[in-house]
């Protein structure tokens, strides 16, 4: 192995573990290491070691919700939303209830970073109200992140007060060339984030094979000046019909190489490194944050109702765990464990405030969304003072569906509606007879205790 490169890697590791800021020349030299060489193996091993030390083997899932599928006049050359490309036809925005449901679903799947993504000019006043509602109605362990247009310090502080933890914002590679922005306009937003209590997430993106080492290093180093909390790599996915739709895609090895350089030189300065789209090679090279997304997606011509490219939170968790990471938080314990306690036919071993039979009974005569179910439950006298939380209702609804007791369909307004199945009706009858038997037993018990 080349002794100078070995020395360079060792010194970069030592510096980054002492929280020293990366320097450009080191980054450039590391980015020049050839694929398949002994030096590359040494770099990947060193990056993996730094990742283990810096992260304490803790990893996170990033779940993006594209909340509006709309034409955007900024016309970035890699984005399907550019109005000039004519790809977006039937525009739509998710309703507040749908956003709440999606957020709750991610929280239930153990996603830590819940990311609301919009096109450039989405109304931030509206979004701040949605953020407040998510904070009030979706309980669990998560951080709320926005990926939106430009804003000033006043708005940054307001978003923080509404419960937003961080912002995804980036000066993209070839900003102002491949995009319709003045890079300085993006910098103003980064300044506002830096001066506010919000965290900054800024990846090197959208990365293609044409980008030089110099460009990569500059984007990474500038994000450090703005106090980046999560860095990493987002590989450009060419979308047919956009100006960059026929461009080549960066190969996974090169993406992993760049991740390794960011991890090795970022050290304690940048605790988290993300890769998107997800790749085992990049996780091995030091990425500890992986992305799942749904809804409106700038790297696809069509919105995705399910996880984009079937990359689910479960798949991300599996990948991170295979590399020895502990994914934070653990998946919240749901009704699956209750089912084990009860068996297929619930005998009342764990009544859990009767949420499941209450949901089934609400759906006897009508179809409802999970959000509507939550609202109706608060009409039940036993939940009036302490209603079940939205995330819990969502979890139970999904579990009942997974067990074949509920059916799911999309309404004309693209909302997820639930209805009871014949099996669900049978199950509810069994619940009612269990509850009646409880009521009789409790009545007898109280009578016998009456003289106490
Ligand atoms: S990347 Fe953002 S700003 Fe650019 S066209 Fe797409 S939505 Fe608009």
Short mmCIF file of C-alpha atoms and ligand atoms in Angstrom, two decimals:
data_model
loop_
_atom_site.label_atom_id
_atom_site.label_comp_id
_atom_site.label_asym_id
_atom_site.label_seq_id
_atom_site.Cartn_x
_atom_site.Cartn_y
_atom_site.Cartn_z
CA UNK A 1 0.00 0.00 0.00
CA UNK A 2 1.10 3.54 -0.71
CA UNK A 3 2.66 4.74 2.55
CA UNK A 4 1.62 8.35 2.04
CA UNK A 5 -2.03 7.42 1.58
CA UNK A 6 -1.94 5.19 4.64
CA UNK A 7 -0.48 8.09 6.61
CA UNK A 8 -3.12 10.44 5.23
CA UNK A 9 -5.96 8.13 6.29
CA UNK A 10 -4.47 7.59 9.76
CA UNK A 11 -4.01 11.30 10.25
CA UNK A 12 -7.56 12.10 9.02
CA UNK A 13 -8.93 9.56 11.51
CA UNK A 14 -6.93 10.99 14.38
CA UNK A 15 -7.96 14.56 13.57
CA UNK A 16 -11.65 13.82 13.14
CA UNK A 17 -11.76 11.85 16.40
CA UNK A 18 -10.27 14.91 18.06
CA UNK A 19 -13.20 16.91 16.57
CA UNK A 20 -10.86 18.89 14.30
CA UNK A 21 -12.57 20.39 11.25
CA UNK A 22 -11.84 18.62 7.95
CA UNK A 23 -9.50 20.29 5.50
CA UNK A 24 -10.07 20.51 1.78
CA UNK A 25 -6.77 19.05 0.62
CA UNK A 26 -7.28 15.90 2.72
CA UNK A 27 -10.81 15.48 1.36
CA UNK A 28 -9.60 15.89 -2.22
CA UNK A 29 -6.77 13.38 -1.77
CA UNK A 30 -9.11 10.82 -0.18
CA UNK A 31 -11.66 11.28 -2.98
CA UNK A 32 -8.93 10.45 -5.50
CA UNK A 33 -8.25 6.95 -4.13
CA UNK A 34 -8.98 4.38 -6.84
CA UNK A 35 -11.77 1.78 -6.63
CA UNK A 36 -10.72 -1.77 -5.82
CA UNK A 37 -7.29 -0.78 -4.50
CA UNK A 38 -5.71 -1.76 -1.21
CA UNK A 39 -5.83 1.91 -0.24
CA UNK A 40 -9.59 1.96 -0.80
CA UNK A 41 -10.01 -1.06 1.51
CA UNK A 42 -7.99 0.77 4.16
CA UNK A 43 -10.11 3.92 3.76
CA UNK A 44 -13.39 1.97 4.05
CA UNK A 45 -12.18 0.17 7.18
CA UNK A 46 -11.05 3.43 8.78
CA UNK A 47 -14.40 5.10 7.99
CA UNK A 48 -16.29 2.14 9.46
CA UNK A 49 -14.20 2.39 12.62
CA UNK A 50 -14.86 6.13 12.96
CA UNK A 51 -18.59 5.49 12.43
CA UNK A 52 -18.63 2.94 15.24
CA UNK A 53 -16.85 5.28 17.64
CA UNK A 54 -18.76 8.45 16.80
CA UNK A 55 -22.24 6.93 16.64
CA UNK A 56 -21.77 4.40 19.45
CA UNK A 57 -23.43 2.07 16.92
CA UNK A 58 -26.68 4.03 17.02
CA UNK A 59 -28.55 4.51 13.75
CA UNK A 60 -31.75 6.24 12.64
CA UNK A 61 -34.47 5.98 10.06
CA UNK A 62 -35.47 9.05 8.07
CA UNK A 63 -39.06 9.00 6.82
CA UNK A 64 -40.06 11.63 4.27
CA UNK A 65 -43.66 12.51 3.43
CA UNK A 66 -44.01 14.44 0.17
CA UNK A 67 -47.08 16.45 1.08
CA UNK A 68 -47.81 18.29 -2.17
CA UNK A 69 -47.58 17.02 -5.71
CA UNK A 70 -47.39 20.31 -7.57
CA UNK A 71 -45.68 22.17 -10.39
CA UNK A 72 -42.77 24.26 -9.18
CA UNK A 73 -41.58 27.35 -11.07
CA UNK A 74 -37.97 26.92 -9.90
CA UNK A 75 -37.53 24.25 -12.59
CA UNK A 76 -34.56 22.39 -11.16
CA UNK A 77 -33.16 20.16 -13.91
CA UNK A 78 -33.29 16.96 -11.83
CA UNK A 79 -36.74 17.42 -10.28
CA UNK A 80 -39.97 16.01 -11.67
CA UNK A 81 -41.95 18.93 -10.24
CA UNK A 82 -40.39 21.54 -12.57
CA UNK A 83 -43.39 23.13 -14.31
CA UNK A 84 -41.50 23.46 -17.60
CA UNK A 85 -41.08 19.67 -17.85
CA UNK A 86 -44.85 19.08 -17.92
CA UNK A 87 -44.62 15.90 -15.83
CA UNK A 88 -47.00 16.90 -13.02
CA UNK A 89 -50.57 16.85 -14.28
CA UNK A 90 -53.06 16.22 -11.50
CA UNK A 91 -51.82 18.31 -8.60
CA UNK A 92 -52.84 17.45 -5.06
CA UNK A 93 -51.88 18.15 -1.46
CA UNK A 94 -52.35 15.78 1.42
CA UNK A 95 -54.93 16.92 3.95
CA UNK A 96 -53.85 17.66 7.52
CA UNK A 97 -55.48 14.42 8.62
CA UNK A 98 -53.58 12.43 6.03
CA UNK A 99 -50.30 14.04 7.07
CA UNK A 100 -51.04 13.19 10.70
CA UNK A 101 -51.82 9.59 9.74
CA UNK A 102 -48.62 9.25 7.73
CA UNK A 103 -46.55 10.77 10.53
CA UNK A 104 -48.17 8.44 13.08
CA UNK A 105 -47.47 5.47 10.82
CA UNK A 106 -43.80 6.36 10.62
CA UNK A 107 -43.58 6.83 14.40
CA UNK A 108 -45.16 3.42 14.86
CA UNK A 109 -42.54 1.92 12.56
CA UNK A 110 -39.73 3.41 14.69
CA UNK A 111 -38.80 6.19 12.26
CA UNK A 112 -36.92 8.87 14.22
CA UNK A 113 -36.74 11.73 11.72
CA UNK A 114 -40.22 12.54 10.41
CA UNK A 115 -39.68 14.80 7.41
CA UNK A 116 -42.40 16.90 5.80
CA UNK A 117 -41.31 17.79 2.29
CA UNK A 118 -42.94 20.39 0.04
CA UNK A 119 -42.25 22.23 -3.19
CA UNK A 120 -40.58 25.65 -2.95
CA UNK A 121 -43.61 27.88 -2.39
CA UNK A 122 -45.78 25.86 -0.03
CA UNK A 123 -47.44 28.04 2.60
CA UNK A 124 -45.21 27.94 5.68
CA UNK A 125 -47.89 29.42 7.95
CA UNK A 126 -50.05 26.43 7.11
CA UNK A 127 -47.15 24.06 7.59
CA UNK A 128 -46.33 25.50 11.01
CA UNK A 129 -49.91 24.79 12.10
CA UNK A 130 -49.59 21.22 10.81
CA UNK A 131 -46.34 20.85 12.76
CA UNK A 132 -48.12 22.00 15.92
CA UNK A 133 -50.89 19.45 15.37
CA UNK A 134 -48.40 16.65 14.82
CA UNK A 135 -46.68 17.56 18.07
CA UNK A 136 -50.00 17.63 19.92
CA UNK A 137 -51.58 14.53 18.41
CA UNK A 138 -48.78 12.13 17.51
CA UNK A 139 -47.04 10.89 20.60
CA UNK A 140 -43.78 8.96 20.46
CA UNK A 141 -40.05 9.37 20.16
CA UNK A 142 -39.20 11.33 17.03
CA UNK A 143 -37.87 14.60 15.66
CA UNK A 144 -39.86 16.69 13.23
CA UNK A 145 -37.95 18.00 10.20
CA UNK A 146 -39.12 20.21 7.34
CA UNK A 147 -37.78 20.27 3.80
CA UNK A 148 -39.31 23.42 2.35
CA UNK A 149 -38.54 26.67 0.50
CA UNK A 150 -36.72 29.79 1.64
CA UNK A 151 -37.46 31.60 4.91
CA UNK A 152 -36.00 34.18 7.27
CA UNK A 153 -34.93 34.07 10.91
CA UNK A 154 -38.35 35.10 12.16
CA UNK A 155 -39.96 32.14 10.42
CA UNK A 156 -37.15 29.83 11.57
CA UNK A 157 -37.88 30.75 15.18
CA UNK A 158 -41.60 30.39 14.64
CA UNK A 159 -41.15 26.90 13.17
CA UNK A 160 -39.06 25.94 16.18
CA UNK A 161 -41.75 27.19 18.55
CA UNK A 162 -44.29 25.07 16.65
CA UNK A 163 -42.32 21.92 17.45
CA UNK A 164 -40.02 21.65 14.43
CA UNK A 165 -36.59 20.29 15.38
CA UNK A 166 -34.66 20.75 12.19
CA UNK A 167 -34.60 21.72 8.53
CA UNK A 168 -33.32 19.91 5.49
CA UNK A 169 -31.82 22.62 3.31
CA UNK A 170 -28.93 22.44 0.87
CA UNK A 171 -26.97 24.35 -1.66
CA UNK A 172 -27.20 21.72 -4.33
CA UNK A 173 -24.34 20.71 -6.61
CA UNK A 174 -24.34 23.15 -9.53
CA UNK A 175 -26.89 25.35 -7.81
CA UNK A 176 -27.75 28.18 -10.18
CA UNK A 177 -26.70 26.05 -13.19
CA UNK A 178 -28.93 22.99 -12.86
CA UNK A 179 -31.44 24.94 -10.74
CA UNK A 180 -33.30 28.23 -11.04
CA UNK A 181 -31.80 29.64 -7.82
CA UNK A 182 -29.24 32.24 -6.96
CA UNK A 183 -27.02 30.25 -4.56
CA UNK A 184 -26.94 33.29 -2.25
CA UNK A 185 -30.72 33.06 -1.77
CA UNK A 186 -30.22 29.53 -0.47
CA UNK A 187 -27.40 30.79 1.75
CA UNK A 188 -29.73 33.35 3.37
CA UNK A 189 -31.98 30.50 4.52
CA UNK A 190 -28.97 28.58 5.80
CA UNK A 191 -27.94 31.69 7.77
CA UNK A 192 -31.43 31.91 9.29
CA UNK A 193 -31.25 28.24 10.33
CA UNK A 194 -27.81 28.76 11.82
CA UNK A 195 -28.99 31.69 13.94
CA UNK A 196 -32.10 29.81 15.13
CA UNK A 197 -32.29 26.79 17.47
CA UNK A 198 -33.14 24.55 14.48
CA UNK A 199 -30.78 21.74 13.46
CA UNK A 200 -29.47 21.71 9.91
CA UNK A 201 -29.46 18.63 7.69
CA UNK A 202 -27.56 19.16 4.45
CA UNK A 203 -26.47 16.35 2.14
CA UNK A 204 -24.13 16.57 -0.83
CA UNK A 205 -26.71 16.30 -3.61
CA UNK A 206 -27.99 15.48 -6.15
CA UNK A 207 -24.81 13.64 -6.90
CA UNK A 208 -23.99 12.37 -10.38
CA UNK A 209 -20.82 10.97 -11.97
CA UNK A 210 -20.02 14.34 -13.58
CA UNK A 211 -19.44 16.13 -10.28
CA UNK A 212 -15.80 16.77 -9.51
CA UNK A 213 -14.03 16.10 -6.25
CA UNK A 214 -13.62 19.85 -5.88
CA UNK A 215 -17.38 20.41 -6.12
CA UNK A 216 -18.07 17.63 -3.61
CA UNK A 217 -15.52 18.98 -1.13
CA UNK A 218 -16.84 22.55 -1.45
CA UNK A 219 -20.46 21.55 -0.77
CA UNK A 220 -19.45 19.43 2.23
CA UNK A 221 -17.18 22.09 3.72
CA UNK A 222 -19.67 24.90 3.25
CA UNK A 223 -22.37 22.88 5.04
CA UNK A 224 -19.99 22.57 8.00
CA UNK A 225 -19.75 26.35 8.16
CA UNK A 226 -23.52 26.41 8.68
CA UNK A 227 -23.27 23.88 11.52
CA UNK A 228 -24.59 20.81 9.71
CA UNK A 229 -25.89 18.10 12.05
CA UNK A 230 -26.55 15.37 9.48
CA UNK A 231 -24.48 15.28 6.31
CA UNK A 232 -24.18 12.56 3.70
CA UNK A 233 -24.86 11.75 0.09
CA UNK A 234 -27.99 11.86 -2.02
CA UNK A 235 -27.46 10.23 -5.37
CA UNK A 236 -29.36 11.78 -8.28
CA UNK A 237 -32.07 9.50 -9.68
CA UNK A 238 -32.66 10.52 -13.32
CA UNK A 239 -36.34 11.16 -14.08
CA UNK A 240 -37.34 10.81 -17.73
CA UNK A 241 -38.65 14.08 -19.14
CA UNK A 242 -36.44 16.32 -17.00
CA UNK A 243 -33.29 17.95 -18.48
CA UNK A 244 -31.12 15.50 -16.50
CA UNK A 245 -33.43 12.57 -17.17
CA UNK A 246 -30.99 10.82 -19.48
CA UNK A 247 -27.91 11.47 -17.36
CA UNK A 248 -25.92 8.64 -15.87
CA UNK A 249 -26.42 7.48 -12.33
CA UNK A 250 -23.55 7.40 -9.88
CA UNK A 251 -22.54 3.82 -9.09
CA UNK A 252 -22.98 2.45 -5.58
CA UNK A 253 -19.24 1.96 -5.07
CA UNK A 254 -18.43 5.59 -5.74
CA UNK A 255 -21.33 6.71 -3.50
CA UNK A 256 -19.93 4.50 -0.71
CA UNK A 257 -16.46 5.96 -1.34
CA UNK A 258 -17.79 9.51 -0.87
CA UNK A 259 -19.73 8.46 2.26
CA UNK A 260 -16.49 7.00 3.66
CA UNK A 261 -14.62 10.26 3.05
CA UNK A 262 -17.36 12.33 4.72
CA UNK A 263 -17.46 9.96 7.68
CA UNK A 264 -13.70 9.72 8.08
CA UNK A 265 -13.12 13.47 7.89
CA UNK A 266 -16.39 14.49 9.58
CA UNK A 267 -15.70 12.49 12.77
CA UNK A 268 -17.16 14.08 15.88
CA UNK A 269 -17.90 17.30 13.97
CA UNK A 270 -20.75 15.59 12.10
CA UNK A 271 -22.25 12.81 14.19
CA UNK A 272 -24.65 11.48 11.56
CA UNK A 273 -24.09 10.56 7.93
CA UNK A 274 -27.01 9.74 5.65
CA UNK A 275 -27.22 7.84 2.37
CA UNK A 276 -30.11 8.14 -0.07
CA UNK A 277 -31.18 5.97 -1.82
CA UNK A 278 -30.36 3.29 0.72
CA UNK A 279 -27.30 1.11 0.00
CA UNK A 280 -25.60 -1.63 1.99
CA UNK A 281 -22.19 -0.54 0.72
CA UNK A 282 -22.70 3.01 1.98
CA UNK A 283 -23.89 1.79 5.38
CA UNK A 284 -20.78 -0.34 5.61
CA UNK A 285 -18.73 2.74 4.68
CA UNK A 286 -20.13 4.71 7.62
CA UNK A 287 -23.68 5.90 6.92
CA UNK A 288 -25.96 5.52 9.95
CA UNK A 289 -29.10 7.23 8.61
CA UNK A 290 -31.18 5.73 5.80
CA UNK A 291 -34.24 7.09 4.08
CA UNK A 292 -37.70 5.82 3.29
CA UNK A 293 -40.16 8.11 1.51
CA UNK A 294 -43.67 8.30 0.16
CA UNK A 295 -46.12 10.76 -1.32
CA UNK A 296 -44.86 13.33 -3.83
CA UNK A 297 -41.28 12.44 -4.76
CA UNK A 298 -39.02 14.74 -6.84
CA UNK A 299 -37.08 11.75 -8.17
CA UNK A 300 -40.10 10.06 -9.66
CA UNK A 301 -42.69 11.04 -12.22
CA UNK A 302 -45.54 9.69 -10.12
CA UNK A 303 -46.37 10.06 -6.46
CA UNK A 304 -46.00 6.93 -4.39
CA UNK A 305 -48.79 5.89 -2.01
CA UNK A 306 -46.61 3.20 -0.49
CA UNK A 307 -42.89 3.27 0.37
CA UNK A 308 -41.01 4.49 -2.71
CA UNK A 309 -39.31 1.57 -4.52
CA UNK A 310 -40.59 -0.66 -1.68
CA UNK A 311 -37.89 0.72 0.60
CA UNK A 312 -39.86 0.47 3.83
CA UNK A 313 -38.76 1.46 7.35
CA UNK A 314 -38.56 -2.27 8.09
CA UNK A 315 -36.09 -2.77 5.25
CA UNK A 316 -33.98 0.16 6.46
CA UNK A 317 -33.95 -1.19 10.00
CA UNK A 318 -32.94 -4.62 8.75
CA UNK A 319 -30.06 -3.18 6.73
CA UNK A 320 -28.74 -1.09 9.62
CA UNK A 321 -29.06 -3.98 12.06
CA UNK A 322 -27.21 -6.29 9.68
CA UNK A 323 -24.28 -3.89 9.93
CA UNK A 324 -24.41 -4.09 13.72
CA UNK A 325 -26.28 -0.84 14.40
CA UNK A 326 -28.91 -0.45 17.05
CA UNK A 327 -31.71 1.51 15.44
CA UNK A 328 -33.15 4.21 17.68
CA UNK A 329 -35.90 4.16 18.80
CA UNK A 330 -37.00 0.56 18.96
CA UNK A 331 -40.32 -0.16 17.24
CA UNK A 332 -42.96 0.78 19.83
CA UNK A 333 -44.68 -2.25 21.31
CA UNK A 334 -47.98 -2.58 19.51
CA UNK A 335 -51.00 -4.76 19.50
CA UNK A 336 -48.97 -7.60 18.02
CA UNK A 337 -47.81 -8.44 21.52
CA UNK A 338 -51.37 -8.15 22.77
CA UNK A 339 -52.45 -10.62 20.15
CA UNK A 340 -49.94 -13.12 21.45
CA UNK A 341 -51.38 -12.66 24.93
CA UNK A 342 -54.93 -13.11 23.67
CA UNK A 343 -54.59 -15.72 20.97
CA UNK A 344 -56.66 -15.48 17.80
CA UNK A 345 -59.94 -15.24 19.71
CA UNK A 346 -59.49 -12.62 22.37
CA UNK A 347 -60.57 -13.94 25.74
CA UNK A 348 -60.15 -10.64 27.53
CA UNK A 349 -56.71 -11.49 28.88
CA UNK A 350 -55.67 -7.95 28.00
CA UNK A 351 -58.58 -5.63 27.51
CA UNK A 352 -56.38 -2.57 26.97
CA UNK A 353 -59.19 -0.10 27.51
CA UNK A 354 -61.32 -1.90 24.88
CA UNK A 355 -59.88 0.16 22.01
CA UNK A 356 -60.04 -2.68 19.50
CA UNK A 357 -63.73 -3.61 19.95
CA UNK A 358 -64.56 0.10 20.07
CA UNK A 359 -62.89 0.62 16.67
CA UNK A 360 -64.67 -2.40 15.20
CA UNK A 361 -68.04 -1.21 16.47
CA UNK A 362 -67.50 2.27 15.02
CA UNK A 363 -67.04 0.72 11.60
CA UNK A 364 -70.17 -1.43 11.67
CA UNK A 365 -72.18 1.01 9.58
CA UNK A 366 -69.69 3.30 7.88
CA UNK A 367 -66.17 3.67 6.48
CA UNK A 368 -63.87 6.04 8.36
CA UNK A 369 -60.27 7.26 8.22
CA UNK A 370 -58.03 6.55 11.22
CA UNK A 371 -58.25 10.22 12.09
CA UNK A 372 -62.08 10.11 12.06
CA UNK A 373 -61.99 6.94 14.19
CA UNK A 374 -59.90 8.81 16.74
CA UNK A 375 -62.40 11.70 16.77
CA UNK A 376 -65.38 9.36 17.21
CA UNK A 377 -63.72 7.44 20.04
CA UNK A 378 -63.70 10.58 22.14
CA UNK A 379 -67.56 10.45 21.99
CA UNK A 380 -67.44 7.22 24.02
CA UNK A 381 -67.94 8.15 27.66
CA UNK A 382 -65.04 5.99 28.86
CA UNK A 383 -62.55 7.88 26.64
CA UNK A 384 -63.91 11.38 27.19
CA UNK A 385 -61.47 12.33 29.93
CA UNK A 386 -58.49 10.39 28.61
CA UNK A 387 -58.82 9.67 24.89
CA UNK A 388 -56.42 7.16 23.31
CA UNK A 389 -53.62 8.97 21.47
CA UNK A 390 -53.69 9.28 17.70
CA UNK A 391 -50.58 7.12 17.19
CA UNK A 392 -52.15 4.33 19.28
CA UNK A 393 -55.39 4.43 17.30
CA UNK A 394 -53.47 4.34 14.07
CA UNK A 395 -51.46 1.37 15.32
CA UNK A 396 -54.57 -0.57 16.35
CA UNK A 397 -56.33 0.22 13.07
CA UNK A 398 -53.37 -1.03 11.08
CA UNK A 399 -53.12 -4.14 13.23
CA UNK A 400 -56.81 -4.93 12.79
CA UNK A 401 -56.33 -4.54 9.05
CA UNK A 402 -53.26 -6.79 9.06
CA UNK A 403 -55.30 -9.44 10.88
CA UNK A 404 -58.03 -9.31 8.22
CA UNK A 405 -60.58 -7.73 10.56
CA UNK A 406 -60.65 -4.44 8.65
CA UNK A 407 -60.40 -3.61 4.99
CA UNK A 408 -58.62 -0.58 3.60
CA UNK A 409 -59.47 1.40 0.47
CA UNK A 410 -58.75 4.83 -1.00
CA UNK A 411 -61.57 7.37 -1.19
CA UNK A 412 -62.11 9.62 -4.24
CA UNK A 413 -60.16 12.28 -2.29
CA UNK A 414 -57.29 9.82 -1.94
CA UNK A 415 -57.87 9.23 1.78
CA UNK A 416 -57.30 5.87 3.41
CA UNK A 417 -60.69 4.59 4.62
CA UNK A 418 -61.35 1.55 6.78
CA UNK A 419 -64.39 -0.75 6.88
CA UNK A 420 -65.12 -3.89 8.87
CA UNK A 421 -64.81 -7.33 7.22
CA UNK A 422 -67.08 -10.36 7.89
CA UNK A 423 -64.23 -11.76 10.00
CA UNK A 424 -64.14 -8.46 11.91
CA UNK A 425 -67.89 -8.73 12.65
CA UNK A 426 -67.40 -12.29 13.92
CA UNK A 427 -64.50 -11.14 16.07
CA UNK A 428 -66.57 -8.27 17.48
CA UNK A 429 -69.39 -10.69 18.45
CA UNK A 430 -66.79 -12.74 20.31
CA UNK A 431 -65.55 -9.58 22.04
CA UNK A 432 -69.10 -8.60 23.03
CA UNK A 433 -69.74 -11.98 24.61
CA UNK A 434 -66.37 -11.71 26.46
CA UNK A 435 -67.30 -8.24 27.71
CA UNK A 436 -70.79 -9.39 28.76
CA UNK A 437 -69.28 -12.24 30.70
CA UNK A 438 -66.88 -9.75 32.36
CA UNK A 439 -69.77 -7.46 33.21
CA UNK A 440 -71.70 -10.36 34.82
CA UNK A 441 -68.65 -11.54 36.78
CA UNK A 442 -67.86 -8.03 37.96
CA UNK A 443 -71.53 -7.54 38.96
CA UNK A 444 -71.46 -10.73 41.02
CA UNK A 445 -68.12 -9.82 42.57
CA UNK A 446 -69.30 -6.36 43.55
CA UNK A 447 -72.48 -7.83 45.03
CA UNK A 448 -70.47 -10.26 47.15
CA UNK A 449 -68.14 -7.47 48.24
CA UNK A 450 -71.10 -5.26 49.07
CA UNK A 451 -70.88 -5.90 52.80
CA UNK A 452 -67.24 -4.83 53.04
S1 LIG B 1 -36.13 20.73 -6.36
FE1 LIG B 1 -37.49 21.98 -5.10
S2 LIG B 1 -37.20 24.05 -5.85
FE2 LIG B 1 -36.40 22.70 -7.43
S3 LIG B 1 -38.11 22.36 -8.85
FE3 LIG B 1 -38.14 20.71 -7.34
S4 LIG B 1 -39.56 21.44 -5.75
FE4 LIG B 1 -38.95 23.23 -6.96
#
